[in-house]
Amino acid sequence: MTLLELFELLKKHMKLVVGLPVICALLVAVYSFIGMPNTYTATTSLYVLTSQDQSSSNLSSDLSASQMVANDVTTLLESKRVQNATADDLGLKNLSDFEISVSSATTSRVIELSVTGTDPQQVAEVANAIADSVSAISQDVMKVQAVNIIDQAVAPQAPSGPKRPLYVAVACMGGLFAAVAIVVVADMLNMKVRSAEEVEELLGVPVIGRIPLVKGGR
C-alpha cells in the first residue's frame, strides 16, 4: 500500500480517524481533571561536610573523597532506615504515599532532595524531616561530620502535577494510531474485489468492457 492509497483509505473512514482520537482525549481529560488529584513537590538541598575538610593537605584528593561520601549519602537518603526513622518522627505509618527523588552532581557535594505528594504542607514537612534524619544517621553509620541543610523545604504554592495536557495529547495520538491501525487491518481483511484494476491483477487478463451503474435505471 502506497502513501497515497493510505490517505485515500483514511479519507473514506474520516469519522473513525477523527472521532476515535477525540473520544480518547476527552476520556483521559475527564479522568485526569476529576480522578487525579493535584500533586505538590517540595525541595531541600543538603551539603555534606566530612572530617577531611578540617585538615586538608591535598585539596584535590580530599574533594574527590568528599564527593564519594556525598554519593553514599545520596544512597542513604533512599534507604529504608532513613525513611522509617522519618515516618516515626512524623507519626506516620510509612512514606509510601510520597514520591521521593534524590539527585547529586558528580562534581559537587550538594544533594537535592524532592518529595512529592498531595498535601503541600505535608510534603515540606517530610522533606525537612528526611534531611534531619539522614544527617543523624550518616554521622552514626558513615562517620560523616555533618550533613548541613542549605535551603529548608517550604510548602509549594502551585501544584507540580499531574501533567494533564501531556496526558491528553498522548491519548489523542494513541487514538489516532489506533484508528489508522483499525482502518488498515480492516482493509487487509476485506477480500472483496472493489475495482477493475484488482480484477486485472487477480486474473491476469485485461478488462475489455464495463457496465455503468445507472441510478434509478432498470
C-alpha positions as a printed NumPy array, in Angstrom:
array([[  0.   ,   0.   ,   0.   ],
       [  1.395,   3.345,  -1.066],
       [  1.147,   6.511,   0.996],
       [ -1.402,   7.951,  -1.429],
       [ -3.537,   4.828,  -1.163],
       [ -3.346,   5.08 ,   2.62 ],
       [ -4.549,   8.697,   2.542],
       [ -7.416,   7.741,   0.247],
       [ -8.347,   4.888,   2.578],
       [ -8.289,   7.172,   5.613],
       [-10.481,   9.714,   3.799],
       [-13.144,   7.036,   3.372],
       [-13.132,   6.442,   7.147],
       [-12.726,  10.053,   8.252],
       [-15.334,   9.722,  11.022],
       [-13.32 ,   6.99 ,  12.716],
       [ -9.975,   8.707,  12.121],
       [-11.22 ,  11.94 ,  13.695],
       [-13.7  ,  10.581,  16.199],
       [-11.537,   7.989,  17.981],
       [ -8.719,  10.428,  18.919],
       [-11.28 ,  12.969,  20.147],
       [-13.044,  10.363,  22.276],
       [ -9.756,   9.111,  23.759],
       [ -8.637,  12.661,  24.53 ],
       [-11.969,  13.524,  26.173],
       [-11.947,  10.374,  28.321],
       [ -8.406,  10.992,  29.534],
       [ -9.168,  14.682,  30.126],
       [-12.208,  13.865,  32.253],
       [-10.263,  11.278,  34.243],
       [ -7.193,  13.493,  34.738],
       [ -9.206,  16.51 ,  35.897],
       [-11.688,  14.588,  38.057],
       [ -9.988,  11.353,  39.092],
       [ -6.383,  12.522,  39.513],
       [ -5.644,  14.869,  42.45 ],
       [ -3.094,  17.663,  42.246],
       [  0.4  ,  16.792,  43.437],
       [  2.909,  19.145,  45.042],
       [  6.701,  18.958,  45.222],
       [  8.89 ,  20.387,  47.98 ],
       [ 12.679,  20.528,  47.571],
       [ 15.505,  20.913,  50.044],
       [ 19.252,  20.977,  49.424],
       [ 21.96 ,  19.47 ,  51.622],
       [ 25.717,  19.903,  51.886],
       [ 27.932,  17.034,  53.017],
       [ 30.728,  18.065,  55.37 ],
       [ 33.412,  15.457,  56.011],
       [ 36.186,  15.303,  58.583],
       [ 38.891,  15.876,  55.921],
       [ 37.586,  19.403,  55.453],
       [ 39.081,  20.4  ,  58.791],
       [ 42.668,  19.404,  57.943],
       [ 43.043,  19.471,  54.214],
       [ 46.539,  18.863,  52.872],
       [ 45.612,  17.739,  49.395],
       [ 42.554,  19.653,  48.182],
       [ 42.057,  17.563,  45.046],
       [ 42.081,  14.164,  46.773],
       [ 40.014,  15.405,  49.703],
       [ 37.399,  16.848,  47.37 ],
       [ 37.219,  13.575,  45.426],
       [ 36.786,  11.601,  48.639],
       [ 34.123,  14.016,  49.833],
       [ 32.212,  13.613,  46.585],
       [ 32.244,   9.836,  47.06 ],
       [ 30.86 ,  10.335,  50.558],
       [ 28.172,  12.6  ,  49.093],
       [ 27.188,   9.797,  46.706],
       [ 26.922,   7.44 ,  49.674],
       [ 24.696,   9.936,  51.493],
       [ 22.534,  10.147,  48.371],
       [ 22.02 ,   6.393,  48.537],
       [ 21.374,   6.612,  52.265],
       [ 18.588,   9.144,  51.66 ],
       [ 16.613,   6.483,  49.779],
       [ 17.241,   3.747,  52.339],
       [ 14.526,   2.135,  54.438],
       [ 16.293,   3.142,  57.649],
       [ 16.08 ,   6.842,  56.872],
       [ 12.514,   6.637,  55.599],
       [ 11.328,   4.581,  58.569],
       [ 13.016,   6.975,  61.004],
       [ 11.35 ,   9.904,  59.245],
       [  7.938,   8.236,  59.378],
       [  8.362,   7.585,  63.112],
       [  9.358,  11.205,  63.74 ],
       [  6.263,  12.452,  61.895],
       [  3.905,   9.891,  63.397],
       [  3.248,   8.242,  60.043],
       [  2.985,   4.542,  59.303],
       [  5.323,   4.841,  56.309],
       [  6.21 ,   7.159,  53.445],
       [  4.573,   5.119,  50.686],
       [  2.18 ,   7.989,  49.9  ],
       [  5.105,  10.183,  48.883],
       [  7.425,  10.058,  45.902],
       [ 10.999,  10.734,  46.984],
       [ 13.715,  11.619,  44.499],
       [ 17.349,  12.432,  45.183],
       [ 19.901,  13.969,  42.823],
       [ 23.587,  14.753,  43.254],
       [ 26.033,  16.201,  40.744],
       [ 29.283,  14.294,  40.282],
       [ 31.348,  17.456,  40.785],
       [ 29.543,  18.781,  43.839],
       [ 28.783,  17.801,  47.418],
       [ 25.371,  19.416,  47.236],
       [ 22.451,  16.979,  47.28 ],
       [ 18.917,  17.872,  46.213],
       [ 16.021,  16.061,  47.844],
       [ 12.495,  16.344,  46.42 ],
       [  9.306,  14.977,  47.958],
       [  6.042,  14.819,  46.024],
       [  2.584,  14.238,  47.487],
       [ -0.976,  15.531,  47.532],
       [ -0.643,  17.824,  50.573],
       [  1.637,  20.861,  50.056],
       [  2.317,  21.421,  53.751],
       [  2.996,  17.756,  54.441],
       [  5.497,  17.316,  51.594],
       [  7.573,  20.183,  53.007],
       [  7.472,  18.613,  56.469],
       [  8.519,  15.221,  55.087],
       [ 11.402,  16.714,  53.082],
       [ 12.767,  18.568,  56.102],
       [ 12.31 ,  15.541,  58.346],
       [ 14.216,  13.308,  55.911],
       [ 17.044,  15.85 ,  55.838],
       [ 17.22 ,  15.835,  59.647],
       [ 17.129,  12.028,  59.775],
       [ 19.86 ,  11.496,  57.2  ],
       [ 22.102,  13.965,  58.998],
       [ 21.906,  11.974,  62.223],
       [ 22.1  ,   8.539,  60.596],
       [ 25.017,   9.438,  58.31 ],
       [ 27.039,  10.618,  61.308],
       [ 26.292,   7.339,  63.071],
       [ 26.779,   4.951,  60.137],
       [ 29.319,   6.688,  57.912],
       [ 31.096,   8.884,  60.476],
       [ 30.296,  11.942,  58.383],
       [ 30.952,  15.122,  60.301],
       [ 27.655,  16.735,  59.277],
       [ 25.024,  16.984,  56.572],
       [ 24.025,  20.629,  56.632],
       [ 20.749,  21.893,  55.222],
       [ 21.324,  24.69 ,  52.723],
       [ 17.694,  25.507,  51.948],
       [ 14.763,  24.386,  54.05 ],
       [ 11.838,  22.964,  52.102],
       [  8.801,  25.227,  52.025],
       [  5.216,  24.36 ,  51.192],
       [  4.703,  24.837,  47.425],
       [  2.024,  27.282,  46.349],
       [  1.281,  25.736,  42.958],
       [  0.864,  22.07 ,  42.009],
       [  3.66 ,  20.302,  40.172],
       [  1.422,  17.695,  38.576],
       [ -0.18 ,  15.777,  37.134],
       [  0.754,  16.894,  33.625],
       [ -2.782,  16.829,  32.303],
       [ -2.141,  18.477,  28.896],
       [  0.575,  15.899,  28.201],
       [ -1.742,  13.017,  29.103],
       [ -4.478,  14.403,  26.835],
       [ -2.021,  14.853,  23.944],
       [ -0.704,  11.3  ,  24.35 ],
       [ -4.262,   9.937,  24.447],
       [ -5.135,  11.836,  21.286],
       [ -2.085,  10.475,  19.463],
       [ -2.807,   6.982,  20.74 ],
       [ -6.378,   7.226,  19.477],
       [ -5.12 ,   8.382,  16.073],
       [ -2.678,   5.48 ,  15.774],
       [ -5.39 ,   3.055,  16.861],
       [ -7.804,   4.439,  14.267],
       [ -5.217,   4.127,  11.488],
       [ -4.411,   0.574,  12.571],
       [ -8.097,  -0.401,  12.605],
       [ -8.666,   1.039,   9.115],
       [ -5.584,  -0.652,   7.649],
       [ -6.269,  -4.044,   9.235],
       [ -9.94 ,  -3.921,   8.215],
       [ -8.897,  -3.141,   4.633],
       [ -6.402,  -6.024,   4.615],
       [ -9.056,  -8.449,   5.863],
       [-11.601,  -7.289,   3.282],
       [-11.318,  -9.848,   0.446],
       [-13.876,  -8.22 ,  -1.861],
       [-12.828,  -7.144,  -5.359],
       [-13.53 ,  -3.418,  -5.459],
       [-12.095,  -2.184,  -8.766],
       [-11.281,  -3.185, -12.324],
       [ -7.604,  -2.845, -11.523],
       [ -7.921,  -5.521,  -8.816],
       [ -9.688,  -7.819, -11.307],
       [ -6.831,  -7.443, -13.779],
       [ -4.288,  -8.084, -11.037],
       [ -6.05 , -11.193,  -9.76 ],
       [ -6.951, -12.804, -13.107],
       [ -4.047, -11.611, -15.177],
       [ -6.292, -10.586, -18.09 ],
       [ -7.296,  -7.098, -19.21 ],
       [-10.767,  -5.676, -18.687],
       [-12.335,  -5.128, -22.149],
       [-15.621,  -3.611, -21.075],
       [-17.542,  -2.036, -18.26 ],
       [-21.217,  -1.823, -17.445],
       [-22.015,   1.568, -15.926],
       [-24.248,   1.802, -12.893],
       [-27.31 ,   3.959, -13.579],
       [-29.214,   5.106, -10.541],
       [-32.917,   4.541, -10.864],
       [-32.478,   2.57 , -14.041],
       [-33.762,  -0.891, -14.845]])
